[in-house]
JSON list of C-alpha atoms in Angstrom, two decimals:
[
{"chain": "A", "resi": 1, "resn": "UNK", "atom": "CA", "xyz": [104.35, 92.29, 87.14]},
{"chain": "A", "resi": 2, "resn": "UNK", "atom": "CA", "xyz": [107.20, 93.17, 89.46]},
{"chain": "A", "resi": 3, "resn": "UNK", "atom": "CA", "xyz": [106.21, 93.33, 93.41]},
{"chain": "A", "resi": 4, "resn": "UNK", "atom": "CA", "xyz": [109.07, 96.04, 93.27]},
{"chain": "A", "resi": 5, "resn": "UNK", "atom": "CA", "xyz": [107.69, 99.38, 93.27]},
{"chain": "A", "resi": 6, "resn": "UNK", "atom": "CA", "xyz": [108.55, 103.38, 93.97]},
{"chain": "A", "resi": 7, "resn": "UNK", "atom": "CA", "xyz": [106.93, 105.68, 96.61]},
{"chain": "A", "resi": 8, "resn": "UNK", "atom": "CA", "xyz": [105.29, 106.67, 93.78]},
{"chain": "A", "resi": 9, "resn": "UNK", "atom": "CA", "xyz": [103.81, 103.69, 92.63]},
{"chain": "A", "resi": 10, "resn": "UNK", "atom": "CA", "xyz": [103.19, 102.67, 95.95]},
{"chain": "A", "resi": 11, "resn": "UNK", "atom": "CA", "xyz": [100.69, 105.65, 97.59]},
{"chain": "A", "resi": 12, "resn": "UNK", "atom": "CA", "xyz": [98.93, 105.57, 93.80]},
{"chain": "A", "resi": 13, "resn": "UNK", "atom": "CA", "xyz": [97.00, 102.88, 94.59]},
{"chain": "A", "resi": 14, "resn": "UNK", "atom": "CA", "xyz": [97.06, 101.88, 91.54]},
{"chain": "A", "resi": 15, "resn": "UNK", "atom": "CA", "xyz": [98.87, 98.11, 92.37]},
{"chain": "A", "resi": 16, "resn": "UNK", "atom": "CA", "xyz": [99.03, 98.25, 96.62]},
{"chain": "A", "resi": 17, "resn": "UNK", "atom": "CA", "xyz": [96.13, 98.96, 99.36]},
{"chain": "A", "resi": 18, "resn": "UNK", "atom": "CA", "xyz": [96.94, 101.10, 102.13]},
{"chain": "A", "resi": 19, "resn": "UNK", "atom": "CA", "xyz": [96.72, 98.46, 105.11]},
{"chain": "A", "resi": 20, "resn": "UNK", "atom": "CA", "xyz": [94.68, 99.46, 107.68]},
{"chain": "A", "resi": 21, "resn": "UNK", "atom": "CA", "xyz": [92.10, 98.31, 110.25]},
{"chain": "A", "resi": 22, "resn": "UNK", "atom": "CA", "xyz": [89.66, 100.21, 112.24]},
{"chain": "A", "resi": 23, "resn": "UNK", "atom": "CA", "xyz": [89.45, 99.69, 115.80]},
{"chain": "A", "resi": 24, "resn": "UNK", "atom": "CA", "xyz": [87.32, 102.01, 117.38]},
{"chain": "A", "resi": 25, "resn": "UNK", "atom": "CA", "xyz": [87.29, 105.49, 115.63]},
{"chain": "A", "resi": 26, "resn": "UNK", "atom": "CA", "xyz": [91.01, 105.18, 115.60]},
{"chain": "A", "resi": 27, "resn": "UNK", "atom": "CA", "xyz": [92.42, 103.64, 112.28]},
{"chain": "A", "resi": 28, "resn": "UNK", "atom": "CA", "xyz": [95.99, 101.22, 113.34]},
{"chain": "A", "resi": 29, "resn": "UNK", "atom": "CA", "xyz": [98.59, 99.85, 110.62]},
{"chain": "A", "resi": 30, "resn": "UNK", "atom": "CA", "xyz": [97.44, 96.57, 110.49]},
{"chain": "A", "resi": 31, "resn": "UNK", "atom": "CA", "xyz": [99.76, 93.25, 110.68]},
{"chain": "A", "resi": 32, "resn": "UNK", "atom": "CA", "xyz": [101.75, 92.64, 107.12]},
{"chain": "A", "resi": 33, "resn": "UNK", "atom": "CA", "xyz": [101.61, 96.27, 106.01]},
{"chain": "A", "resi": 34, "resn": "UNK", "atom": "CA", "xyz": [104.91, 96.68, 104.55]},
{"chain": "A", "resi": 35, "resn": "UNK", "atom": "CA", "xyz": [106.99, 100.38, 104.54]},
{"chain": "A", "resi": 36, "resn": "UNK", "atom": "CA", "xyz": [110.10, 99.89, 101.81]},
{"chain": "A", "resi": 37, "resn": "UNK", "atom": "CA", "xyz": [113.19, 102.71, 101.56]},
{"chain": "A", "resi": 38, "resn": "UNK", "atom": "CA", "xyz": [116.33, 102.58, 98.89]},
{"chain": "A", "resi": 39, "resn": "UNK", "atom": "CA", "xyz": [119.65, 103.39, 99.98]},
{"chain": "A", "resi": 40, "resn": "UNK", "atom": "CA", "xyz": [122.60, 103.23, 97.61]},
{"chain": "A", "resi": 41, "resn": "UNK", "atom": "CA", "xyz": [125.21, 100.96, 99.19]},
{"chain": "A", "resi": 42, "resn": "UNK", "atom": "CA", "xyz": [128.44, 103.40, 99.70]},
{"chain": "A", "resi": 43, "resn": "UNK", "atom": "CA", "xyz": [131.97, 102.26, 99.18]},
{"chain": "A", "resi": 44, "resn": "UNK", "atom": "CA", "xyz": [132.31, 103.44, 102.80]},
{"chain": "A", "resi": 45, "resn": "UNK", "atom": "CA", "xyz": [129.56, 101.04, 103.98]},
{"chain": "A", "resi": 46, "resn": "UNK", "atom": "CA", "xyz": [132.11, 97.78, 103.34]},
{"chain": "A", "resi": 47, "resn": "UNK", "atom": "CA", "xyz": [134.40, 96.74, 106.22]},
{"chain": "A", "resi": 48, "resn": "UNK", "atom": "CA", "xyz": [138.19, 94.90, 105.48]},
{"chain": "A", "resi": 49, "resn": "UNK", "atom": "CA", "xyz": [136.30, 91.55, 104.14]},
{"chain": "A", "resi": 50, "resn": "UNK", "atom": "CA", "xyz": [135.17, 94.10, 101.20]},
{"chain": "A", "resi": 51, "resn": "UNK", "atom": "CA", "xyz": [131.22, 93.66, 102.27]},
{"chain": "A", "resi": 52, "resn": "UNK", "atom": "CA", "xyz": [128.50, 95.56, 104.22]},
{"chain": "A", "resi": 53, "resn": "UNK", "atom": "CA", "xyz": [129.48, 95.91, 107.16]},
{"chain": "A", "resi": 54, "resn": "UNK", "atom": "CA", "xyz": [127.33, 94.13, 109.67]},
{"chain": "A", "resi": 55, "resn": "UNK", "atom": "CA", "xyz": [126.83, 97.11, 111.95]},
{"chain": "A", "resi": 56, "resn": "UNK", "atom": "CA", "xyz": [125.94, 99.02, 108.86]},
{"chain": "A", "resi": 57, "resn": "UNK", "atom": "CA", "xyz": [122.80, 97.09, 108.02]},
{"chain": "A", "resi": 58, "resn": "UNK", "atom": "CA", "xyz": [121.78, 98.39, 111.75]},
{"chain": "A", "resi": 59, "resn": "UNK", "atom": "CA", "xyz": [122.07, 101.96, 110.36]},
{"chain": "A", "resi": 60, "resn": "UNK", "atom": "CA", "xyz": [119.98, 101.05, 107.10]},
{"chain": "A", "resi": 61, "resn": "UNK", "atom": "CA", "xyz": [117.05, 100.06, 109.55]},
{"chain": "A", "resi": 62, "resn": "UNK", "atom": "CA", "xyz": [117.57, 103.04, 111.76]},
{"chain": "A", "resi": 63, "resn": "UNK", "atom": "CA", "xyz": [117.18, 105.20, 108.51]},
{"chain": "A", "resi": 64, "resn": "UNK", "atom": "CA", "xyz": [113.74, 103.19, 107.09]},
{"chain": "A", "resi": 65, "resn": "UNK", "atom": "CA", "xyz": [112.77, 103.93, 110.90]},
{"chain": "A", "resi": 66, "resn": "UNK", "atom": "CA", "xyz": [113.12, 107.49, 110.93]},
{"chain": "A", "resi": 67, "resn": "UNK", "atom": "CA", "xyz": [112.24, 108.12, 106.82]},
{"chain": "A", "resi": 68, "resn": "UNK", "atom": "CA", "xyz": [108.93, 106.21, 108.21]},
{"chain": "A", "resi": 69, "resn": "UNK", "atom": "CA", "xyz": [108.31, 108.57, 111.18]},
{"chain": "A", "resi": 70, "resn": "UNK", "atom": "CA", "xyz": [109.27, 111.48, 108.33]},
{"chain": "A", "resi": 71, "resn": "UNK", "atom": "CA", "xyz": [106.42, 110.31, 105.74]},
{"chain": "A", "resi": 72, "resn": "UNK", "atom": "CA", "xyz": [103.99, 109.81, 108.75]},
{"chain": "A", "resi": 73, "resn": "UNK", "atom": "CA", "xyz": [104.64, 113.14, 110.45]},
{"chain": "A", "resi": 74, "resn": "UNK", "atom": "CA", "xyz": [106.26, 112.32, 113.78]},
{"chain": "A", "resi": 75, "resn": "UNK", "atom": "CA", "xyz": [107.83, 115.11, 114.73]},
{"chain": "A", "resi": 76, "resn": "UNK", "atom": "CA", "xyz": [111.75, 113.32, 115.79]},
{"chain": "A", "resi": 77, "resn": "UNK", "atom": "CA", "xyz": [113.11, 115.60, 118.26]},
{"chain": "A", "resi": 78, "resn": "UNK", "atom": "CA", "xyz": [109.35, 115.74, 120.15]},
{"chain": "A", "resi": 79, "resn": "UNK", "atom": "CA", "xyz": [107.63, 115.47, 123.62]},
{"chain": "A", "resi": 80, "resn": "UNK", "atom": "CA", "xyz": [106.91, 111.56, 123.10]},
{"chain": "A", "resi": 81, "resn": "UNK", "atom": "CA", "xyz": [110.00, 109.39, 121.71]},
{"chain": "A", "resi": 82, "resn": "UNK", "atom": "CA", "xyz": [110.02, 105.86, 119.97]},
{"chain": "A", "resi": 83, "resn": "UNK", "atom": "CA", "xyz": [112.98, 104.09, 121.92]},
{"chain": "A", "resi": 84, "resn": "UNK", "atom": "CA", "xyz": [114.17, 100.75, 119.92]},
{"chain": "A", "resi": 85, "resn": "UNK", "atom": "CA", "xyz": [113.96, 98.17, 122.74]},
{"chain": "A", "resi": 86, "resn": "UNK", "atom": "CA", "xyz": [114.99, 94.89, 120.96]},
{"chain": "A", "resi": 87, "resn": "UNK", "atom": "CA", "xyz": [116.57, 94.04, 117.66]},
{"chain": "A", "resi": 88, "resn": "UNK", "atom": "CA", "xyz": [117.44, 90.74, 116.43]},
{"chain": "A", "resi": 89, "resn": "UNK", "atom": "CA", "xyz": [118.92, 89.89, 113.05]},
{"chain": "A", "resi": 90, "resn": "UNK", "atom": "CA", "xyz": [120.24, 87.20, 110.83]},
{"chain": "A", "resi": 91, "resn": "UNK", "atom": "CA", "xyz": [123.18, 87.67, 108.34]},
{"chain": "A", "resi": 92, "resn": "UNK", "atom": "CA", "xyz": [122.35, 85.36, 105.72]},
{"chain": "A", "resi": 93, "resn": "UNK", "atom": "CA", "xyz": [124.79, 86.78, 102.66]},
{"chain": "A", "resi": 94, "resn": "UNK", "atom": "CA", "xyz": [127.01, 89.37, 101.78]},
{"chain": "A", "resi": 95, "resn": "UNK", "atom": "CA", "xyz": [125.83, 92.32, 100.22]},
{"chain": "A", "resi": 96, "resn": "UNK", "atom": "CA", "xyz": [128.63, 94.06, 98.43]},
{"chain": "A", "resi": 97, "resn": "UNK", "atom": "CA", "xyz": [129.36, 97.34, 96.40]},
{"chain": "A", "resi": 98, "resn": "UNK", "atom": "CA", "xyz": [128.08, 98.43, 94.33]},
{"chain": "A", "resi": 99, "resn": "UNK", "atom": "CA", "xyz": [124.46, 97.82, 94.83]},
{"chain": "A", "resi": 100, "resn": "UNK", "atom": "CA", "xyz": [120.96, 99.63, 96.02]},
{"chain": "A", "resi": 101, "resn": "UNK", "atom": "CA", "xyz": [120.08, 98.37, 99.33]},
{"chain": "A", "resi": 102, "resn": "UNK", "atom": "CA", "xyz": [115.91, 97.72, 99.50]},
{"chain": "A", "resi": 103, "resn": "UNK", "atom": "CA", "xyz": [115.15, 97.82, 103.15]},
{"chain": "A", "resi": 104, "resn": "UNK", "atom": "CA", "xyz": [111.59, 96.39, 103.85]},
{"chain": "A", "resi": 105, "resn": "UNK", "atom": "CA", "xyz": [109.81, 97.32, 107.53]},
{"chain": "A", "resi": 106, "resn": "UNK", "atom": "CA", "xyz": [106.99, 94.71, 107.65]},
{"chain": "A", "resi": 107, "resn": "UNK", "atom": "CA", "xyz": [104.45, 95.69, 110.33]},
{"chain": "A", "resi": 108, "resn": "UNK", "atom": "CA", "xyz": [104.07, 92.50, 112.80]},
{"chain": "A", "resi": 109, "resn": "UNK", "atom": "CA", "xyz": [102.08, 93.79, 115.86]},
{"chain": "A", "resi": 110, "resn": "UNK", "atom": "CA", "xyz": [100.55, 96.93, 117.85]},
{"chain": "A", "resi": 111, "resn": "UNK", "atom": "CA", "xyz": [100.86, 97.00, 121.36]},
{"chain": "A", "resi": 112, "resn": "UNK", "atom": "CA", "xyz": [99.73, 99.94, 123.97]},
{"chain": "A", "resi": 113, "resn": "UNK", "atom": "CA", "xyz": [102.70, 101.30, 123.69]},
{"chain": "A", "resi": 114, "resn": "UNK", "atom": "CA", "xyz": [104.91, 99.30, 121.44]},
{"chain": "A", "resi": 115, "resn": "UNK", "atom": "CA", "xyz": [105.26, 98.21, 117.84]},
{"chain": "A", "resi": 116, "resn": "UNK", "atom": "CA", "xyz": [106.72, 95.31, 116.33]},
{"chain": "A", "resi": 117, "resn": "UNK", "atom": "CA", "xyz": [108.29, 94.99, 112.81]},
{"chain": "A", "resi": 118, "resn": "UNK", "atom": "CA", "xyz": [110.09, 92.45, 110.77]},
{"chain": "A", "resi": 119, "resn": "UNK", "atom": "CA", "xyz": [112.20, 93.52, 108.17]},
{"chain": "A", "resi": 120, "resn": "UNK", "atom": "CA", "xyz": [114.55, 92.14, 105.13]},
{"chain": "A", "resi": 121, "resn": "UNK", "atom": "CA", "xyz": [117.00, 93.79, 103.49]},
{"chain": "A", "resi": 122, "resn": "UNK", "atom": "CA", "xyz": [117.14, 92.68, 99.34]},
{"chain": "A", "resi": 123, "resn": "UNK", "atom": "CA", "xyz": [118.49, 94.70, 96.94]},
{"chain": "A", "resi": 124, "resn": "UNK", "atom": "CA", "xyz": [117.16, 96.05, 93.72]},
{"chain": "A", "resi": 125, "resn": "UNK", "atom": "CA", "xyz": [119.90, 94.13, 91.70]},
{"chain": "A", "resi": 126, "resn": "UNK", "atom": "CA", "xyz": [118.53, 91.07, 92.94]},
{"chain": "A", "resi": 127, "resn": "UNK", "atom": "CA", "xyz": [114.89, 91.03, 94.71]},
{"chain": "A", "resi": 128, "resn": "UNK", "atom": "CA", "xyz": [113.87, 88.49, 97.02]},
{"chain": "A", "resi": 129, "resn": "UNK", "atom": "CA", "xyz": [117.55, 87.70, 97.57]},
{"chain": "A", "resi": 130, "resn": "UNK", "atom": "CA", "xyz": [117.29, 88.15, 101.19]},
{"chain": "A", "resi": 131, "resn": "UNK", "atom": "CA", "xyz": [120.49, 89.35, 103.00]},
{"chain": "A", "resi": 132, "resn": "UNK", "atom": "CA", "xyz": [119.63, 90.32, 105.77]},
{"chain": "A", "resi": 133, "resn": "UNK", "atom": "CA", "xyz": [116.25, 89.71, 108.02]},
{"chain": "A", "resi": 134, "resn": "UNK", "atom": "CA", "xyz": [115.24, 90.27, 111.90]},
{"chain": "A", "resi": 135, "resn": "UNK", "atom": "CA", "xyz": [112.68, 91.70, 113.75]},
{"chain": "A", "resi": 136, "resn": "UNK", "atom": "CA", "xyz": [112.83, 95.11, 115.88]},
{"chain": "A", "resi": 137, "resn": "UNK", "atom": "CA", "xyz": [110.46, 96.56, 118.38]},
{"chain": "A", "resi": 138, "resn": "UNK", "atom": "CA", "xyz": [109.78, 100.13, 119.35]},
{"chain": "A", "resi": 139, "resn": "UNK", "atom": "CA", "xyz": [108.20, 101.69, 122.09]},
{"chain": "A", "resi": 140, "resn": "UNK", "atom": "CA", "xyz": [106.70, 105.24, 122.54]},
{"chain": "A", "resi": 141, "resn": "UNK", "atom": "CA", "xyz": [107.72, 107.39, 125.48]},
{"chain": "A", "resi": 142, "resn": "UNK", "atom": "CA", "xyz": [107.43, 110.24, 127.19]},
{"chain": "A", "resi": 143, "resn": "UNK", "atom": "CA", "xyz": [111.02, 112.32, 126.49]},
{"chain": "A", "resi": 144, "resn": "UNK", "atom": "CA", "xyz": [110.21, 114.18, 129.77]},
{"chain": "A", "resi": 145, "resn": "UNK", "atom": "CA", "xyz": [109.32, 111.39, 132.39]},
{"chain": "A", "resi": 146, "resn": "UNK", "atom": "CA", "xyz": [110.82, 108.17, 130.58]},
{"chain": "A", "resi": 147, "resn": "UNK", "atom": "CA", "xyz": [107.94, 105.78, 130.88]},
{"chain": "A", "resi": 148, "resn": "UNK", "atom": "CA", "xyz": [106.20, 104.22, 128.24]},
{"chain": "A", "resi": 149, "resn": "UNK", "atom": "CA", "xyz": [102.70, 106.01, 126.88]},
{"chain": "A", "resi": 150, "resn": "UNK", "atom": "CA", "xyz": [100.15, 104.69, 124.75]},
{"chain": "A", "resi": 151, "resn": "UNK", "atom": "CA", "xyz": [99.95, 105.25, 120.99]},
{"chain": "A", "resi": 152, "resn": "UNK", "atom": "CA", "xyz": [97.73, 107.94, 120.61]},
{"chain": "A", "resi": 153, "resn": "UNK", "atom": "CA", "xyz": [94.92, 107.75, 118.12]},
{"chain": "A", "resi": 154, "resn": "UNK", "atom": "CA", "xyz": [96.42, 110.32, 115.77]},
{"chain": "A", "resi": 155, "resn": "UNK", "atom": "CA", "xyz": [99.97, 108.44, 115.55]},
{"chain": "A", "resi": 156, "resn": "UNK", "atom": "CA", "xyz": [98.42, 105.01, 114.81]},
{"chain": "A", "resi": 157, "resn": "UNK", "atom": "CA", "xyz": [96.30, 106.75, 111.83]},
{"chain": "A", "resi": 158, "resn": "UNK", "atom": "CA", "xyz": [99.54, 108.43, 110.88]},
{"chain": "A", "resi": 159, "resn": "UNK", "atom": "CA", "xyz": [101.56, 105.75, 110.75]},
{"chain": "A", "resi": 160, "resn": "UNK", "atom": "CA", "xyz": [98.91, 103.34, 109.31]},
{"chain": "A", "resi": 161, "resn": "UNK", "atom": "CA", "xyz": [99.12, 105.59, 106.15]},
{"chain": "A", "resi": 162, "resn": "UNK", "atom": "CA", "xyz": [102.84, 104.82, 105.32]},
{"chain": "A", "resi": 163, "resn": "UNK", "atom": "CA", "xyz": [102.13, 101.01, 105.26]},
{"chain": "A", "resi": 164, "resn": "UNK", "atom": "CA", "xyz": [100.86, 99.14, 102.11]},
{"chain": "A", "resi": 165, "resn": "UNK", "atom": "CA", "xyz": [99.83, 95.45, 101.34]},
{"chain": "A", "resi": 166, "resn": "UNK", "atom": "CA", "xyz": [101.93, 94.87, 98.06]},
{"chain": "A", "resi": 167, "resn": "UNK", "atom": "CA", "xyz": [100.64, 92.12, 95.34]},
{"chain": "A", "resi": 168, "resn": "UNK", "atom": "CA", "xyz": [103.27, 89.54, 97.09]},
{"chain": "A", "resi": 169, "resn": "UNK", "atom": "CA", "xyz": [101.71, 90.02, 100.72]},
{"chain": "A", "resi": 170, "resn": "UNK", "atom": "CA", "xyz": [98.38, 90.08, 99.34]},
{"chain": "A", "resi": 171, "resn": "UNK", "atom": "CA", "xyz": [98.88, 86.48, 97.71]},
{"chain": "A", "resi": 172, "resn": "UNK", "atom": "CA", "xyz": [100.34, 84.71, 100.63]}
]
């Protein structure tokens, strides 16, 4: 069975598990909870060497970012902001066109006011042919004042909804 599946396939419960732990009343995405997007790779998205683009794979996270705060409800303009604070990444192969990019946010850690992911970026023409991996972290602000604010209760049960243990996370 493929570990590959659609939004769809993926809140049916039928082959993942929401990931989730309680702590508290509050329920928090818990660590290995994965949140997967497509994006069709655009002839626009390869640079002079006739590949992606580094900087693009940079927007492809941005996007699984926001089509996660989307699905979980975050308003994006709002009073409290999730600022990216550090992003690392490793270029491992070129991805070239065409193909359909499969960009994977693997939840890593909660903090009071911060969240850390991994991700990978695959494609569907070959999965598990890792291109691209790194690790981001995001922390929630307050638009108005700057400073970092806690997670509230309702955003951690949000979010935890729009992560799911797939059949390859659950065997490792």
């Amino acid at each position: 069975m493929s570990s590959r599946y659609t939004f769809a396939q993926a809140f049916s419960g039928k082959q993942e598990a929401f990931v989730m732990q309680e702590v508290g009343q509050a329920a928090v995405p818990q660590a290995g909870g994965v949140f997967q997007i497509v994006l069709p790779v655009r002839w626009g998205d390869l640079d002079a060497l006739n590949h992606v683009n580094n900087t693009v794979y940079m927007r492809y996270i941005d996007e699984a970012r926001a089509q996660l705060y989307a699905l979980a409800g975050i308003p994006v303009p709002g009073d409290r902001a999730s600022l990216l604070v550090h992003m690392e990444s490793d270029f491992l192969k070129p991805m070239t066109y065409p193909a359909t990019a499969v960009v994977s946010l693997v939840f890593k850690r909660l903090g009071r006011s911060s969240m850390a992911f991994d991700f990978i970026i695959d494609t569907q023409e070959a999965p598990g042919e890792v291109y691209v991996r790194g690790a981001n972290i995001i922390v929630c602000t307050d638009v108005h004042t700057g400073q970092a604010v806690p997670w509230s209760e309702d955003e951690l049960r949000r979010f935890a909804t729009c992560f799911v243990l797939t059949e390859t996370a659950s065997q490792e």
